[in-house]
Coordinates of N, CA and C in Angstrom, one line a residue:
X1 N 90.4 96.1 69.8 CA 90.2 95.3 71.0 C 89.3 94.1 70.7
X2 N 89.5 93.0 71.4 CA 88.7 91.8 71.2 C 87.4 92.0 71.9
X3 N 86.4 91.6 71.2 CA 85.0 91.6 71.8 C 85.0 90.6 73.0
X4 N 84.3 90.9 74.0 CA 84.3 90.1 75.2 C 83.6 88.7 75.0
X5 N 82.8 88.6 73.9 CA 82.2 87.3 73.6 C 83.3 86.4 72.9
X6 N 84.3 87.0 72.3 CA 85.4 86.2 71.7 C 86.5 85.8 72.6
X7 N 86.5 86.4 73.8 CA 87.6 86.1 74.8 C 87.4 84.8 75.4
X8 N 88.5 84.3 75.9 CA 88.5 83.0 76.7 C 87.9 83.4 78.0
X9 N 87.2 82.4 78.6 CA 86.6 82.6 79.9 C 87.3 81.8 81.0
X10 N 87.6 82.4 82.1 CA 88.3 81.7 83.2 C 87.4 81.8 84.4
X11 N 87.5 80.8 85.2 CA 86.9 80.8 86.6 C 88.0 80.9 87.6
X12 N 87.9 81.9 88.5 CA 89.0 82.2 89.4 C 88.5 82.1 90.8
X13 N 89.2 81.3 91.6 CA 88.9 81.1 93.0 C 90.1 81.7 93.8
X14 N 89.9 82.5 94.8 CA 91.0 83.1 95.5 C 90.8 83.1 97.0
X15 N 91.9 83.2 97.8 CA 91.8 83.4 99.2 C 93.1 84.0 99.7
X16 N 93.0 84.7 100.8 CA 94.2 85.3 101.5 C 94.1 84.9 102.9
X17 N 95.3 84.8 103.6 CA 95.3 84.5 105.0 C 96.4 85.2 105.7
X18 N 96.3 85.4 107.0 CA 97.3 86.1 107.8 C 97.4 85.4 109.1
X19 N 98.6 85.2 109.6 CA 98.8 84.7 111.0 C 99.1 85.9 111.9
X20 N 98.0 86.5 112.5 CA 98.1 87.8 113.1 C 97.7 88.8 112.0
X21 N 97.2 89.9 112.4 CA 96.7 90.8 111.4 C 97.1 92.2 111.9
X22 N 98.3 92.8 111.6 CA 99.2 92.3 110.6 C 100.1 91.1 111.1
X23 N 100.7 90.5 110.2 CA 101.6 89.4 110.5 C 102.0 88.7 109.2
X24 N 102.6 87.5 109.3 CA 102.9 86.8 108.0 C 101.7 86.3 107.3
X25 N 101.7 86.4 106.0 CA 100.5 86.1 105.3 C 100.7 85.3 104.0
X26 N 99.6 84.8 103.5 CA 99.7 84.1 102.2 C 98.5 84.4 101.4
X27 N 98.7 84.2 100.1 CA 97.6 84.3 99.1 C 97.6 83.1 98.2
X28 N 96.5 82.8 97.6 CA 96.4 81.6 96.7 C 95.2 81.8 95.7
X29 N 95.4 81.1 94.6 CA 94.3 81.1 93.6 C 94.3 79.8 92.8
X30 N 93.1 79.5 92.3 CA 92.9 78.4 91.4 C 92.3 79.1 90.1
X31 N 92.9 78.9 89.0 CA 92.5 79.6 87.8 C 92.1 78.4 86.8
X32 N 90.9 78.4 86.4 CA 90.3 77.2 85.6 C 89.7 77.7 84.3
X33 N 89.9 76.9 83.3 CA 89.2 77.0 82.0 C 88.6 75.6 81.8
X34 N 87.9 75.5 80.6 CA 87.3 74.2 80.3 C 88.3 73.1 80.2
X35 N 89.5 73.4 79.9 CA 90.5 72.3 79.7 C 91.8 72.4 80.5
X36 N 91.8 73.3 81.5 CA 93.0 73.4 82.3 C 92.7 74.0 83.7
X37 N 93.6 73.7 84.6 CA 93.5 74.3 85.9 C 94.9 74.6 86.4
X38 N 95.1 75.8 87.0 CA 96.4 76.2 87.6 C 96.2 76.6 89.0
X39 N 97.0 76.1 89.9 CA 97.1 76.6 91.3 C 98.3 77.4 91.5
X40 N 98.2 78.5 92.2 CA 99.4 79.3 92.5 C 99.2 79.9 93.9
X41 N 100.3 80.1 94.5 CA 100.3 80.8 95.9 C 101.6 81.5 96.2
X42 N 101.6 82.3 97.1 CA 102.7 83.1 97.6 C 102.5 83.7 98.9
X43 N 103.5 84.4 99.4 CA 103.3 85.0 100.7 C 104.1 86.2 101.0
X44 N 104.0 86.8 102.2 CA 104.6 88.0 102.6 C 104.9 87.9 104.1
X45 N 106.1 88.2 104.5 CA 106.4 88.0 105.9 C 105.7 89.0 106.9
X46 N 105.3 90.2 106.3 CA 104.7 91.2 107.1 C 103.6 91.9 106.3
X47 N 102.3 91.5 106.6 CA 101.2 92.0 105.7 C 99.9 92.0 106.5
X48 N 98.8 92.2 105.8 CA 97.5 92.1 106.4 C 96.6 91.1 105.6
X49 N 95.6 90.6 106.2 CA 94.7 89.7 105.5 C 94.1 90.4 104.3
X50 N 93.7 91.6 104.4 CA 93.1 92.3 103.2 C 94.1 92.4 102.1
X51 N 95.3 92.7 102.4 CA 96.3 92.8 101.3 C 96.5 91.4 100.6
X52 N 96.5 90.3 101.4 CA 96.6 89.0 100.8 C 95.4 88.7 100.0
X53 N 94.2 89.0 100.4 CA 93.0 88.8 99.6 C 93.1 89.5 98.3
X54 N 93.5 90.7 98.3 CA 93.6 91.5 97.0 C 94.7 91.0 96.2
X55 N 95.8 90.7 96.8 CA 97.0 90.2 96.0 C 96.6 88.9 95.3
X56 N 95.9 88.0 95.9 CA 95.5 86.8 95.2 C 94.8 87.1 93.8
X57 N 93.9 88.0 93.8 CA 93.2 88.3 92.6 C 94.1 89.0 91.6
X58 N 94.9 89.9 92.1 CA 95.9 90.7 91.3 C 96.8 89.7 90.6
X59 N 97.4 88.8 91.4 CA 98.4 87.9 90.8 C 97.8 87.0 89.7
X60 N 96.5 86.5 90.0 CA 95.9 85.7 89.0 C 95.6 86.5 87.7
X61 N 95.1 87.7 87.8 CA 94.8 88.5 86.6 C 96.1 88.9 85.9
X62 N 97.2 89.1 86.6 CA 98.4 89.4 86.0 C 99.0 88.2 85.2
X63 N 98.6 87.0 85.6 CA 99.1 85.9 84.9 C 98.4 85.6 83.5
X64 N 97.3 86.3 83.2 CA 96.6 86.2 82.0 C 97.3 87.0 80.9
X65 N 97.6 86.3 79.8 CA 98.4 87.0 78.7 C 97.5 87.7 77.7
X66 N 96.2 87.5 77.7 CA 95.3 88.2 76.8 C 94.0 88.6 77.5
X67 N 93.4 89.6 77.0 CA 92.1 90.0 77.6 C 91.2 88.8 77.7
X68 N 90.5 88.7 78.9 CA 89.6 87.5 79.1 C 88.4 87.9 79.9
X69 N 87.4 87.0 79.9 CA 86.3 87.1 80.8 C 86.7 86.3 82.0
X70 N 86.6 86.9 83.2 CA 87.0 86.2 84.4 C 85.9 86.3 85.4
X71 N 85.4 85.1 85.9 CA 84.4 85.0 86.9 C 85.1 84.6 88.2
X72 N 85.1 85.6 89.2 CA 85.8 85.5 90.4 C 85.0 85.0 91.5
X73 N 85.4 84.0 92.3 CA 84.8 83.6 93.5 C 85.7 83.8 94.7
X74 N 85.3 84.7 95.6 CA 86.2 85.0 96.7 C 85.3 85.1 98.0
X75 N 86.0 84.8 99.1 CA 85.2 84.9 100.4 C 85.4 86.2 101.1
X76 N 86.0 87.2 100.3 CA 86.2 88.5 100.9 C 85.3 89.5 100.2
X77 N 84.4 90.1 100.9 CA 83.6 91.1 100.3 C 84.4 92.4 100.0
X78 N 85.5 92.6 100.7 CA 86.4 93.6 100.4 C 86.9 93.5 99.0
X79 N 87.1 92.3 98.5 CA 87.5 92.1 97.1 C 86.3 92.2 96.2
X80 N 85.3 91.4 96.5 CA 84.1 91.3 95.5 C 83.5 92.7 95.4
X81 N 83.2 93.4 96.5 CA 82.6 94.7 96.4 C 83.6 95.8 95.9
X82 N 84.8 95.6 96.3 CA 85.9 96.6 95.9 C 86.0 96.7 94.4
X83 N 86.0 95.5 93.7 CA 86.2 95.5 92.3 C 85.0 96.0 91.5
X84 N 83.8 95.7 91.9 CA 82.6 96.0 91.1 C 81.7 97.1 91.7
X85 N 81.8 97.4 93.0 CA 80.9 98.4 93.6 C 81.6 99.7 94.0
X86 N 82.8 99.5 94.6 CA 83.5 100.7 95.2 C 84.5 101.4 94.3
X87 N 85.2 100.6 93.5 CA 86.3 101.1 92.8 C 86.0 102.4 91.9
X88 N 84.9 102.4 91.2 CA 84.6 103.5 90.4 C 84.5 104.8 91.2
X89 N 83.8 104.7 92.4 CA 83.7 105.8 93.3 C 85.1 106.3 93.8
X90 N 85.9 105.3 94.2 CA 87.3 105.6 94.7 C 88.0 106.4 93.6
X91 N 88.0 106.0 92.4 CA 88.7 106.7 91.3 C 88.1 108.1 91.1
X92 N 86.8 108.2 91.1 CA 86.1 109.5 90.9 C 86.5 110.5 92.0
X93 N 86.7 110.0 93.2 CA 87.0 110.8 94.3 C 88.6 111.0 94.5
X94 N 89.3 110.6 93.5 CA 90.8 110.7 93.6 C 91.4 109.7 94.6
X95 N 90.9 108.5 94.6 CA 91.3 107.4 95.5 C 91.0 107.7 96.9
X96 N 89.9 108.3 97.2 CA 89.3 108.5 98.5 C 88.1 107.7 98.7
X97 N 87.9 107.2 99.9 CA 86.7 106.4 100.1 C 85.5 107.3 100.4
X98 N 84.3 106.8 100.7 CA 83.1 107.6 100.9 C 83.3 108.5 102.1
X99 N 84.2 108.1 103.1 CA 84.5 109.0 104.2 C 85.6 110.0 103.9
X100 N 85.9 110.1 102.6 CA 87.0 111.1 102.2 C 88.4 110.8 102.7
X101 N 88.6 109.5 103.1 CA 89.9 109.1 103.6 C 90.6 108.4 102.4
X102 N 91.9 108.3 102.4 CA 92.6 107.6 101.4 C 92.3 106.1 101.4
X103 N 92.1 105.6 100.3 CA 91.7 104.1 100.1 C 92.9 103.3 100.7
X104 N 92.6 102.4 101.6 CA 93.6 101.4 102.1 C 94.1 100.5 101.0
X105 N 95.3 100.2 101.0 CA 95.9 99.2 100.1 C 95.8 99.8 98.6
X106 N 95.9 101.1 98.5 CA 95.8 101.8 97.2 C 96.8 101.3 96.2
X107 N 98.0 100.9 96.6 CA 99.0 100.4 95.7 C 98.5 99.2 94.9
X108 N 97.8 98.3 95.6 CA 97.3 97.1 95.0 C 96.0 97.4 94.2
X109 N 95.1 98.2 94.8 CA 93.9 98.5 94.1 C 94.2 99.3 92.7
X110 N 95.2 100.1 92.7 CA 95.5 100.8 91.4 C 95.9 99.8 90.4
X111 N 96.7 98.8 90.7 CA 97.0 97.7 89.8 C 95.8 97.0 89.3
X112 N 94.9 96.7 90.2 CA 93.6 96.0 89.9 C 92.8 96.9 89.0
X113 N 92.8 98.2 89.2 CA 92.0 99.1 88.3 C 92.5 99.0 86.9
X114 N 93.9 98.9 86.7 CA 94.4 98.8 85.3 C 94.0 97.4 84.8
X115 N 94.1 96.4 85.6 CA 93.7 95.0 85.1 C 92.2 94.9 84.8
X116 N 91.4 95.6 85.5 CA 90.0 95.6 85.3 C 89.7 96.3 83.9
X117 N 90.5 97.2 83.4 CA 90.3 97.8 82.1 C 90.6 96.7 81.0
X118 N 91.5 95.8 81.3 CA 91.9 94.8 80.3 C 90.9 93.6 80.2
X119 N 90.4 93.2 81.4 CA 89.5 92.0 81.5 C 88.1 92.4 81.8
X120 N 87.2 91.5 81.5 CA 85.8 91.7 81.9 C 85.6 90.8 83.1
X121 N 85.3 91.4 84.3 CA 85.2 90.7 85.5 C 83.8 90.6 86.1
X122 N 83.5 89.5 86.6 CA 82.3 89.3 87.4 C 82.7 88.7 88.7
X123 N 82.1 89.2 89.8 CA 82.5 88.6 91.1 C 81.3 88.0 91.8
X124 N 81.7 87.0 92.6 CA 80.7 86.3 93.5 C 81.3 86.1 94.8
X125 N 80.6 86.4 95.9 CA 81.1 86.2 97.2 C 80.7 84.8 97.6
X126 N 81.6 84.0 98.3 CA 81.3 82.7 98.8 C 81.6 82.8 100.3
X127 N 80.8 82.1 101.1 CA 81.0 82.0 102.5 C 82.3 81.2 102.9
X128 N 83.1 81.8 103.7 CA 84.4 81.1 104.1 C 84.1 79.9 105.0
X129 N 84.9 78.9 104.8 CA 84.8 77.7 105.7 C 83.4 77.1 105.7
X130 N 82.8 77.1 104.5 CA 81.5 76.5 104.4 C 81.4 75.3 103.5
X131 N 82.6 74.7 103.2 CA 82.6 73.5 102.4 C 82.7 73.7 100.9
X132 N 83.0 74.9 100.5 CA 83.2 75.2 99.1 C 84.6 74.7 98.7
X133 N 84.7 73.6 97.9 CA 85.9 72.9 97.7 C 87.1 73.8 97.2
X134 N 86.9 74.6 96.3 CA 87.9 75.5 95.7 C 88.3 76.5 96.8
X135 N 87.4 77.1 97.5 CA 87.7 78.1 98.5 C 88.5 77.4 99.6
X136 N 88.1 76.2 100.0 CA 88.9 75.5 101.0 C 90.3 75.2 100.6
X137 N 90.5 74.8 99.3 CA 91.8 74.5 98.8 C 92.7 75.8 98.8
X138 N 92.1 76.9 98.4 CA 92.8 78.2 98.4 C 93.2 78.6 99.8
X139 N 92.3 78.4 100.7 CA 92.5 78.7 102.1 C 93.7 77.8 102.6
X140 N 93.7 76.5 102.3 CA 94.8 75.7 102.7 C 96.2 76.2 102.2
X141 N 96.2 76.5 100.9 CA 97.4 77.0 100.2 C 97.9 78.3 100.8
X142 N 96.9 79.2 101.1 CA 97.3 80.5 101.6 C 97.9 80.4 103.0
X143 N 97.3 79.6 103.9 CA 97.8 79.4 105.2 C 99.1 78.7 105.2
X144 N 99.3 77.7 104.2 CA 100.6 77.1 104.1 C 101.7 78.1 103.8
X145 N 101.4 79.0 102.9 CA 102.4 80.1 102.6 C 102.7 81.0 103.8
X146 N 101.6 81.3 104.5 CA 101.8 82.2 105.7 C 102.7 81.4 106.8
X147 N 102.6 80.1 106.9 CA 103.3 79.3 107.8 C 104.8 79.2 107.5
X148 N 105.2 79.6 106.3 CA 106.6 79.5 105.9 C 107.4 80.6 106.6
X149 N 106.8 81.6 107.2 CA 107.5 82.8 107.7 C 107.6 82.6 109.2

């Protein structure tokens, strides 16, 4: 396996949006390295905001072809805390949360658990609608996707 110091480092900005919750939704990400930037987005006609937030990160990590260091900026504490604070406990409890209930959106979180094994992830929470340019761009793209339905 490649040492994490030898891996390429990516900066990832994500957002999810929903018109109604549940309702039509969209997700978006910006994936950046020192020499490139990719924007990607998609949507779902019937979903929730949390599913779109998680899907944005999942789709970005799935797009990486080799193990990488990924610094994630998201306005969803559900995503930032889920990846680095809650997931280990969920797994240890058989995908149950602290209240012993099944983890919501488990289908997506299980995929992220596998991706987390491949990549070295660091998360940062950013305040939504606070002028963070990449977060604002992801928000625009996610809402544009939701509006297609």
